[in-house]
Tab-separated table of C-alpha atoms in Angstrom:
chain	number	residue	atom	x	y	z
A	1	MET	CA	-15.240	-23.928	25.316
A	2	LYS	CA	-15.585	-25.053	21.951
A	3	THR	CA	-18.553	-28.158	22.006
A	4	ASN	CA	-21.157	-28.327	18.326
A	5	ALA	CA	-24.860	-27.801	18.421
A	6	THR	CA	-25.719	-31.286	19.447
A	7	SER	CA	-23.111	-31.625	21.689
A	8	ARG	CA	-24.111	-32.756	25.662
A	9	ILE	CA	-23.990	-30.849	28.187
A	10	ALA	CA	-23.274	-31.851	31.705
A	11	SER	CA	-25.349	-29.269	33.251
A	12	ILE	CA	-28.948	-30.526	31.821
A	13	ASP	CA	-28.006	-34.278	32.888
A	14	ILE	CA	-27.076	-32.615	36.440
A	15	MET	CA	-29.650	-31.011	37.285
A	16	ARG	CA	-32.763	-33.047	35.925
A	17	GLY	CA	-31.109	-35.800	38.035
A	18	LEU	CA	-30.523	-33.158	40.530
A	19	THR	CA	-34.656	-32.876	40.206
A	20	ILE	CA	-35.371	-36.117	40.290
A	21	PHE	CA	-33.229	-35.902	43.611
A	22	LEU	CA	-35.866	-33.621	45.511
A	23	MET	CA	-38.774	-35.614	43.640
A	24	LEU	CA	-37.667	-38.361	45.015
A	25	PHE	CA	-36.969	-36.205	48.669
A	26	VAL	CA	-40.605	-34.218	48.680
A	27	ASN	CA	-42.439	-37.306	47.991
A	28	ASP	CA	-41.266	-39.426	49.841
A	29	LEU	CA	-41.656	-37.083	53.734
A	30	TYR	CA	-44.230	-37.666	56.155
A	31	GLU	CA	-45.787	-34.368	55.496
A	32	PRO	CA	-47.236	-34.374	59.079
A	33	GLY	CA	-43.645	-34.951	60.863
A	34	VAL	CA	-42.085	-32.216	58.858
A	35	PRO	CA	-41.444	-28.035	58.145
A	36	HIS	CA	-43.518	-26.909	55.980
A	37	TRP	CA	-41.329	-25.384	54.151
A	38	LEU	CA	-40.753	-28.582	52.175
A	39	VAL	CA	-43.770	-29.580	51.444
A	40	HIS	CA	-46.891	-28.322	48.727
A	41	ALA	CA	-48.562	-25.214	49.603
A	42	GLY	CA	-52.722	-25.065	50.246
A	43	VAL	CA	-54.337	-24.661	47.297
A	44	TYR	CA	-55.200	-21.173	48.565
A	45	GLU	CA	-52.513	-20.350	50.757
A	46	ASN	CA	-50.851	-18.050	48.497
A	47	SER	CA	-46.975	-19.544	49.281
A	48	ILE	CA	-44.784	-21.812	47.953
A	49	GLY	CA	-42.878	-24.918	49.814
A	50	LEU	CA	-39.951	-26.661	47.861
A	51	ALA	CA	-42.821	-29.382	47.317
A	52	ASP	CA	-43.935	-27.217	44.972
A	53	LEU	CA	-40.454	-25.517	42.702
A	54	VAL	CA	-39.247	-29.365	42.321
A	55	PHE	CA	-41.735	-30.344	39.542
A	56	PRO	CA	-41.573	-27.058	37.074
A	57	GLY	CA	-38.015	-27.245	37.372
A	58	PHE	CA	-38.772	-30.756	36.011
A	59	LEU	CA	-41.018	-29.637	32.608
A	60	PHE	CA	-38.371	-26.934	32.276
A	61	MET	CA	-35.739	-29.258	31.647
A	62	VAL	CA	-37.728	-31.521	29.714
A	63	GLY	CA	-38.468	-28.118	27.404
A	64	LEU	CA	-33.873	-27.758	27.489
A	65	SER	CA	-33.693	-30.670	26.366
A	66	VAL	CA	-35.804	-30.620	23.371
A	67	PRO	CA	-33.519	-28.456	21.401
A	68	PHE	CA	-30.697	-31.017	21.634
A	69	ALA	CA	-32.916	-34.714	21.132
A	70	ILE	CA	-34.250	-32.974	18.075
A	71	THR	CA	-31.196	-31.530	16.297
A	72	SER	CA	-29.331	-34.795	17.379
A	73	ARG	CA	-31.570	-36.746	15.424
A	74	ARG	CA	-32.037	-34.718	12.854
A	75	ARG	CA	-28.899	-35.992	11.878
A	76	SER	CA	-30.066	-39.501	10.375
A	77	LYS	CA	-34.404	-39.048	10.236
A	78	THR	CA	-36.743	-37.146	9.415
A	79	ASP	CA	-38.531	-34.491	10.063
A	80	LEU	CA	-41.898	-37.205	10.089
A	81	GLN	CA	-39.911	-39.865	11.792
A	82	ILE	CA	-38.987	-36.959	13.703
A	83	LEU	CA	-42.458	-36.526	14.726
A	84	ARG	CA	-43.741	-40.072	15.518
A	85	HIS	CA	-40.969	-40.259	17.294
A	86	ILE	CA	-42.934	-37.276	19.517
A	87	ILE	CA	-46.642	-39.276	19.354
A	88	TRP	CA	-45.090	-42.386	20.456
A	89	ARG	CA	-43.413	-40.111	23.203
A	90	THR	CA	-46.257	-38.689	24.436
A	91	VAL	CA	-49.023	-41.143	23.947
A	92	SER	CA	-46.630	-43.222	25.903
A	93	LEU	CA	-46.442	-40.700	29.063
A	94	ILE	CA	-49.636	-40.118	29.053
A	95	LEU	CA	-50.941	-43.995	28.368
A	96	ILE	CA	-48.516	-44.907	31.883
A	97	SER	CA	-49.656	-42.203	33.529
A	98	VAL	CA	-53.114	-42.369	33.073
A	99	LEU	CA	-52.785	-46.354	34.141
A	100	ILE	CA	-50.819	-46.134	37.544
A	101	LEU	CA	-53.729	-42.920	37.975
A	102	ASN	CA	-56.665	-45.386	38.377
A	103	GLY	CA	-54.465	-48.353	39.426
A	104	SER	CA	-53.636	-45.706	42.883
A	105	GLU	CA	-56.931	-44.699	43.266
A	106	ARG	CA	-59.539	-45.716	41.988
A	107	LEU	CA	-58.654	-50.056	41.678
A	108	ASN	CA	-61.780	-51.574	43.377
A	109	PRO	CA	-59.452	-55.242	44.498
A	110	VAL	CA	-63.027	-56.813	45.557
A	111	LEU	CA	-64.333	-56.246	41.769
A	112	THR	CA	-61.072	-56.091	39.654
A	113	GLY	CA	-60.183	-59.284	41.721
A	114	THR	CA	-56.976	-58.641	43.285
A	115	PRO	CA	-55.073	-56.746	45.487
A	116	LYS	CA	-54.373	-52.870	44.243
A	117	LEU	CA	-50.989	-53.423	45.561
A	118	VAL	CA	-50.578	-56.446	43.670
A	119	TRP	CA	-52.095	-55.393	40.313
A	120	LEU	CA	-49.851	-51.809	40.639
A	121	PHE	CA	-47.189	-54.005	40.934
A	122	LEU	CA	-47.959	-56.102	37.954
A	123	LEU	CA	-48.519	-52.296	35.958
A	124	TYR	CA	-44.613	-51.721	36.846
A	125	THR	CA	-43.437	-55.289	35.566
A	126	ALA	CA	-45.332	-54.713	32.504
A	127	ILE	CA	-44.291	-50.613	31.390
A	128	PHE	CA	-40.611	-52.765	32.341
A	129	LEU	CA	-40.991	-55.397	29.455
A	130	ILE	CA	-42.787	-52.978	27.536
A	131	TRP	CA	-40.725	-50.045	27.255
A	132	ASN	CA	-37.163	-51.237	28.396
A	133	ASP	CA	-34.144	-50.242	26.766
A	134	TYR	CA	-32.753	-53.427	25.664
A	135	THR	CA	-29.676	-51.787	23.866
A	136	GLY	CA	-26.518	-54.077	25.086
A	137	PHE	CA	-28.873	-56.554	27.150
A	138	PHE	CA	-27.316	-59.905	26.026
A	139	ARG	CA	-27.933	-61.543	22.507
A	140	CYS	CA	-30.116	-64.065	22.317
A	141	ARG	CA	-32.391	-66.679	19.476
A	142	LEU	CA	-34.597	-68.900	19.131
A	143	GLY	CA	-34.528	-69.819	15.853
A	144	ARG	CA	-33.201	-66.794	13.316
A	145	THR	CA	-36.125	-64.196	14.546
A	146	LEU	CA	-37.160	-64.431	17.947
A	147	SER	CA	-34.680	-62.505	19.927
A	148	LEU	CA	-35.522	-61.908	23.955
A	149	SER	CA	-36.197	-58.749	23.469
A	150	VAL	CA	-38.418	-59.801	21.513
A	151	ILE	CA	-40.936	-61.332	23.873
A	152	LEU	CA	-39.659	-59.985	26.687
A	153	LYS	CA	-42.021	-56.739	25.259
A	154	GLY	CA	-44.614	-59.275	24.127
A	155	THR	CA	-44.955	-60.393	27.119
A	156	GLY	CA	-45.531	-57.346	28.747
A	157	VAL	CA	-47.298	-56.705	25.988
A	158	LEU	CA	-49.929	-59.551	27.144
A	159	LEU	CA	-50.022	-58.694	30.740
A	160	LEU	CA	-50.830	-55.282	30.239
A	161	ILE	CA	-53.557	-56.101	28.292
A	162	PHE	CA	-55.062	-58.625	31.194
A	163	LEU	CA	-54.733	-55.717	33.714
A	164	VAL	CA	-56.435	-53.726	31.556
A	165	TRP	CA	-59.065	-56.372	30.859
A	166	ARG	CA	-59.701	-57.205	34.151
A	167	PHE	CA	-59.127	-53.550	35.367
A	168	LYS	CA	-62.936	-52.275	37.461
A	169	SER	CA	-63.853	-49.384	39.764
A	170	GLY	CA	-66.658	-47.741	41.076
A	171	THR	CA	-69.165	-50.378	43.313
A	172	GLY	CA	-70.996	-54.035	42.448
A	173	ASP	CA	-73.565	-52.525	41.672
A	174	GLN	CA	-71.631	-48.985	39.464
A	175	PRO	CA	-69.389	-51.144	38.172
A	176	THR	CA	-66.161	-48.174	35.640
A	177	TRP	CA	-63.189	-48.880	33.767
A	178	LEU	CA	-60.293	-47.061	33.574
A	179	THR	CA	-61.314	-42.895	32.631
A	180	HIS	CA	-59.264	-39.686	33.844
A	181	GLY	CA	-59.469	-37.314	36.160
A	182	TRP	CA	-56.573	-35.203	35.701
A	183	TRP	CA	-53.705	-36.755	33.506
A	184	GLY	CA	-50.299	-37.387	35.813
A	185	ILE	CA	-47.685	-35.686	36.538
A	186	LEU	CA	-46.033	-38.763	33.736
A	187	GLY	CA	-49.927	-36.986	31.853
A	188	LEU	CA	-48.771	-33.989	31.616
A	189	ILE	CA	-44.531	-34.133	31.366
A	190	GLY	CA	-45.758	-36.337	28.256
A	191	TRP	CA	-48.304	-32.606	27.588
A	192	GLY	CA	-45.869	-30.428	27.793
A	193	TYR	CA	-43.337	-32.372	25.673
A	194	LEU	CA	-44.946	-31.927	23.445
A	195	ALA	CA	-45.986	-28.872	22.744
A	196	ALA	CA	-42.069	-27.118	23.068
A	197	ALA	CA	-41.098	-30.551	20.439
A	198	LEU	CA	-43.765	-28.754	18.045
A	199	ALA	CA	-43.239	-25.881	18.744
A	200	TYR	CA	-39.274	-26.550	18.199
A	201	LEU	CA	-40.140	-28.738	15.097
A	202	TYR	CA	-41.804	-26.493	13.267
A	203	GLY	CA	-40.679	-23.261	14.602
A	204	GLY	CA	-37.068	-24.434	12.733
A	205	ARG	CA	-34.128	-22.397	15.553
A	206	LYS	CA	-35.831	-19.488	15.225
A	207	ILE	CA	-36.074	-18.411	18.943
A	208	ILE	CA	-38.629	-15.329	18.026
A	209	TYR	CA	-40.981	-18.344	17.737
A	210	GLY	CA	-40.324	-20.332	20.537
A	211	VAL	CA	-40.951	-17.484	22.535
A	212	LEU	CA	-43.450	-16.558	20.734
A	213	PHE	CA	-45.153	-19.812	22.716
A	214	TRP	CA	-43.985	-18.963	25.374
A	215	LEU	CA	-46.045	-15.777	25.786
A	216	LEU	CA	-49.350	-17.394	24.326
A	217	ALA	CA	-48.784	-20.429	26.807
A	218	LEU	CA	-48.607	-17.721	29.622
A	219	ILE	CA	-51.684	-15.507	27.710
A	220	LEU	CA	-53.598	-18.552	27.367
A	221	ASN	CA	-53.206	-19.289	31.781
A	222	ILE	CA	-54.256	-15.550	32.258
A	223	ALA	CA	-57.192	-16.290	29.939
A	224	ASN	CA	-58.950	-19.330	31.143
A	225	LEU	CA	-57.943	-18.595	34.993
A	226	SER	CA	-59.931	-15.403	34.224
A	227	GLY	CA	-63.161	-17.234	32.775
A	228	TRP	CA	-63.020	-16.338	29.346
A	229	LEU	CA	-61.953	-19.501	27.839
A	230	ASP	CA	-64.379	-21.326	29.343
A	231	ALA	CA	-66.529	-21.510	26.466
A	232	LEU	CA	-63.646	-23.880	25.274
A	233	HIS	CA	-64.192	-26.255	27.668
A	234	ASN	CA	-67.640	-28.514	27.355
A	235	SER	CA	-66.667	-30.571	24.452
A	236	ARG	CA	-64.445	-33.581	24.721
A	237	PHE	CA	-62.175	-32.393	22.184
A	238	THR	CA	-60.363	-30.106	23.979
A	239	GLU	CA	-61.438	-31.641	27.086
A	240	LEU	CA	-58.656	-33.870	26.065
A	241	LEU	CA	-56.754	-30.429	25.034
A	242	ASP	CA	-57.289	-28.576	28.539
A	243	VAL	CA	-53.769	-29.501	29.674
A	244	TRP	CA	-52.306	-26.435	26.479
A	245	LEU	CA	-55.371	-23.835	26.881
A	246	GLY	CA	-54.755	-23.414	30.758
A	247	GLY	CA	-51.518	-22.930	29.155
A	248	ASN	CA	-49.835	-22.986	32.905
A	249	VAL	CA	-47.739	-26.662	31.782
A	250	PRO	CA	-46.847	-25.774	27.856
A	251	LEU	CA	-45.520	-22.490	30.070
A	252	MET	CA	-43.181	-23.978	32.467
A	253	THR	CA	-41.309	-26.347	28.893
A	254	LEU	CA	-41.056	-23.252	26.844
A	255	ALA	CA	-38.613	-21.497	29.276
A	256	GLY	CA	-37.290	-24.105	29.543
A	257	LEU	CA	-37.573	-23.895	25.554
A	258	VAL	CA	-36.296	-21.035	24.577
A	259	VAL	CA	-33.107	-21.277	27.892
A	260	GLY	CA	-31.885	-24.539	25.303
A	261	MET	CA	-32.773	-22.651	22.177
A	262	ILE	CA	-30.260	-20.028	22.915
A	263	LEU	CA	-28.018	-22.143	24.731
A	264	GLN	CA	-27.633	-24.160	21.538
A	265	ARG	CA	-27.572	-21.376	18.422
A	266	ARG	CA	-23.906	-20.183	20.267
A	267	LEU	CA	-24.500	-17.062	19.766
A	268	PHE	CA	-22.881	-15.336	23.097
A	269	SER	CA	-19.843	-17.365	25.068
A	270	PRO	CA	-20.822	-19.559	28.261
A	271	ALA	CA	-19.688	-16.323	30.986
A	272	PHE	CA	-22.305	-14.107	29.341
A	273	PHE	CA	-24.348	-15.880	28.340
A	274	VAL	CA	-24.450	-16.819	31.962
A	275	LYS	CA	-25.235	-13.306	32.434
A	276	ILE	CA	-28.493	-13.835	30.233
A	277	ILE	CA	-30.423	-16.436	31.487
A	278	PHE	CA	-29.984	-14.626	34.723
A	279	VAL	CA	-30.732	-12.023	33.920
A	280	LEU	CA	-34.507	-13.421	32.247
A	281	GLY	CA	-34.910	-16.143	35.825
A	282	THR	CA	-34.713	-12.393	37.733
A	283	LEU	CA	-36.809	-11.362	34.868
A	284	CYS	CA	-39.179	-14.275	35.479
A	285	LEU	CA	-39.233	-13.453	39.140
A	286	ALA	CA	-41.144	-10.125	39.512
A	287	ALA	CA	-43.473	-10.925	36.633
A	288	GLY	CA	-43.939	-13.833	39.018
A	289	PHE	CA	-43.949	-11.801	41.839
A	290	ILE	CA	-46.854	-8.684	39.399
A	291	LEU	CA	-48.556	-11.388	38.523
A	292	ARG	CA	-49.673	-12.737	42.006
A	293	HIS	CA	-51.222	-8.986	42.639
A	294	TRP	CA	-54.315	-10.692	40.185
A	295	PHE	CA	-53.538	-14.649	40.514
A	296	THR	CA	-52.187	-16.440	44.120
A	297	PHE	CA	-49.902	-18.466	44.060
A	298	SER	CA	-50.795	-22.341	44.356
A	299	LYS	CA	-49.692	-25.297	41.892
A	300	ILE	CA	-53.010	-27.346	42.654
A	301	ILE	CA	-54.633	-24.476	40.238
A	302	GLY	CA	-52.114	-23.581	38.814
A	303	THR	CA	-51.467	-20.045	38.375
A	304	PRO	CA	-49.359	-17.706	36.194
A	305	SER	CA	-47.575	-16.340	39.413
A	306	TRP	CA	-47.208	-19.718	40.207
A	307	ALA	CA	-45.001	-21.349	36.962
A	308	MET	CA	-43.725	-17.273	36.241
A	309	VAL	CA	-41.884	-17.282	39.954
A	310	CYS	CA	-40.747	-21.762	38.934
A	311	ASN	CA	-39.654	-20.837	35.647
A	312	GLY	CA	-38.160	-17.720	37.816
A	313	ALA	CA	-35.981	-20.261	39.739
A	314	SER	CA	-35.144	-22.962	37.717
A	315	MET	CA	-32.932	-20.630	35.324
A	316	LEU	CA	-31.723	-19.195	38.027
A	317	CYS	CA	-30.476	-22.956	39.705
A	318	PHE	CA	-29.562	-23.912	35.692
A	319	ALA	CA	-27.192	-20.535	35.288
A	320	GLY	CA	-25.975	-20.745	38.732
A	321	LEU	CA	-25.109	-24.820	37.654
A	322	TYR	CA	-23.923	-24.497	33.555
A	323	TYR	CA	-21.195	-21.492	35.127
A	324	LEU	CA	-19.702	-24.325	37.586
A	325	ILE	CA	-20.140	-27.495	35.550
A	326	ASP	CA	-19.731	-26.749	31.770
A	327	ILE	CA	-17.743	-23.606	32.555
A	328	ARG	CA	-15.691	-23.965	35.790
A	329	ARG	CA	-15.929	-28.005	34.793
A	330	PHE	CA	-15.799	-28.720	38.970
A	331	ASP	CA	-18.697	-31.560	38.283
A	332	ARG	CA	-17.123	-34.231	40.562
A	333	TRP	CA	-19.328	-33.962	43.391
A	334	ALA	CA	-22.333	-35.199	40.441
A	335	TYR	CA	-21.424	-38.204	39.313
A	336	ALA	CA	-24.096	-40.010	41.183
A	337	PHE	CA	-26.560	-37.137	39.478
A	338	ARG	CA	-25.612	-37.014	35.748
A	339	LEU	CA	-25.996	-41.108	35.328
A	340	ALA	CA	-29.856	-40.205	37.162
A	341	GLY	CA	-30.478	-37.466	34.878
A	342	ARG	CA	-29.581	-39.814	31.675
A	343	ASN	CA	-32.172	-42.062	33.480
A	344	ALA	CA	-34.838	-39.978	34.662
A	345	LEU	CA	-37.417	-42.029	34.387
A	346	THR	CA	-36.886	-45.237	35.371
A	347	THR	CA	-35.053	-43.735	38.168
A	348	TYR	CA	-38.382	-41.747	39.371
A	349	LEU	CA	-40.865	-44.851	39.223
A	350	ALA	CA	-37.788	-47.752	40.153
A	351	PRO	CA	-38.448	-47.102	43.448
A	352	ASP	CA	-42.772	-47.051	43.489
A	353	MET	CA	-41.755	-51.344	42.889
A	354	ILE	CA	-39.711	-51.196	46.213
A	355	TYR	CA	-43.049	-49.289	48.308
A	356	PHE	CA	-45.153	-51.595	46.850
A	357	MET	CA	-43.983	-54.968	47.980
A	358	ILE	CA	-42.644	-52.528	51.948
A	359	TRP	CA	-46.644	-52.330	51.406
A	360	TYR	CA	-47.610	-54.876	51.063
A	361	PHE	CA	-45.663	-57.430	53.294
A	362	GLY	CA	-45.464	-54.720	55.873
A	363	TRP	CA	-41.941	-54.783	55.691
A	364	PRO	CA	-40.899	-52.351	58.845
A	365	VAL	CA	-38.134	-49.869	56.953
A	366	LEU	CA	-40.081	-46.321	56.680
A	367	ILE	CA	-39.176	-46.137	60.582
A	368	TYR	CA	-37.764	-42.851	60.112
A	369	LYS	CA	-41.192	-41.896	59.310
A	370	GLN	CA	-42.295	-39.845	62.701
A	371	ASP	CA	-43.779	-36.029	63.679
A	372	GLY	CA	-41.727	-35.760	66.048
A	373	ALA	CA	-38.527	-36.229	65.004
A	374	VAL	CA	-37.995	-33.624	62.770
A	375	TRP	CA	-34.285	-33.978	61.741
A	376	TRP	CA	-35.006	-37.997	61.554
A	377	ALA	CA	-37.868	-37.411	59.210
A	378	ILE	CA	-35.981	-35.574	56.855
A	379	GLY	CA	-32.562	-37.649	56.751
A	380	GLY	CA	-34.994	-40.523	56.236
A	381	SER	CA	-36.265	-39.574	52.907
A	382	ALA	CA	-32.376	-37.502	52.190
A	383	LEU	CA	-31.523	-41.014	52.608
A	384	TRP	CA	-34.148	-42.498	50.618
A	385	ALA	CA	-33.843	-40.341	47.176
A	386	ALA	CA	-30.064	-40.626	47.335
A	387	LEU	CA	-30.516	-44.888	48.036
A	388	MET	CA	-33.248	-45.132	45.546
A	389	ILE	CA	-30.820	-42.931	42.754
A	390	LEU	CA	-27.828	-45.794	43.584
A	391	TYR	CA	-30.760	-48.270	42.860
A	392	ALA	CA	-31.294	-46.985	38.916
A	393	GLN	CA	-27.915	-46.518	38.492
A	394	LEU	CA	-28.290	-50.629	39.910
A	395	LEU	CA	-30.875	-52.039	37.591
A	396	SER	CA	-28.818	-50.699	34.923
A	397	LYS	CA	-25.582	-51.585	35.050
A	398	ILE	CA	-28.518	-55.254	34.567
A	399	SER	CA	-29.504	-53.078	31.188
A	400	ILE	CA	-33.284	-53.122	32.951
A	401	ARG	CA	-33.573	-49.334	31.835
A	402	LEU	CA	-36.883	-47.205	30.397
A	403	LYS	CA	-36.793	-45.379	27.495
A	404	LEU	CA	-39.510	-43.650	24.846
């Protein structure tokens, strides 16, 4: 199979799309009505459910995509321009995540003067207006310079400023404003992406640097949970870097980075690459179970044992998909997942706006969420996830797709 370093690897898009499908599926599951192994394990349960594997799989794919994305940009951009793009994407993900978390968990509708679901719907509207990719959007200009895309982005910025200005949390006696407790899904993706992107941008194409950064993340994860870094968590500056100091999220994105660098360099034949990743994935699984002697499996705590098992599972899945899709060329079944993988952020966020309308108007749509009908609950969530992927594809056809 002859491809250059910047050609698109089909299995990358498809695995990302499959991961998004599973994220939508497990997020929609009605926990009381489905088997426990499908949902998140408890904080001290020392176990891993399907839902505990999905987000790490997406983090892995974030890191795996970095070498190809940066190499592609280097054909027309300087490293400084690429760095600016990396920072912009990171800040955008963190900002969107913090706003969503505040609206979902902290907003006081009385003090804000807006029902929570309405505020969130307007927030998502602003997000899509600001960060939409208007390439291919029908051209319309007012005068010589004012394009429709500028008008829509400007409207989104004004709406976002208004929502942030109106936001209030806390109580009438002690009102508060925006803050962050944890960074949220998109925020963690942003921090993990930043770690992998900087490691590749300034580590060059040398795989050994990627491996060293990966091992550093593992050491930080172990050191942090062992209490060796407690002194570093006492300042406002280090509070902003808690994701990096904790090591857990970078441990997964950097694992993907290493696999992506190996794949990009084309040092081995495709068949031998599959064998290498299979062995590496097996070693990660073994490392996770060895670390379990000191650190329980826990997504909530963010233990290295959980992260390494997730890394191993992601590597084995990618090795299998790469063999099936890029070597055997068996990919017709995955067309929808491939499109979802190319439009991941829209596919992940757009369904929330449907949820907001269902909950606000009380539409009896989610009737499959029942205690006594397990397969009805599971099948309903699977159907929902599939429909949401098709919904995102429909949005893409009318030029509604997020691009950071």
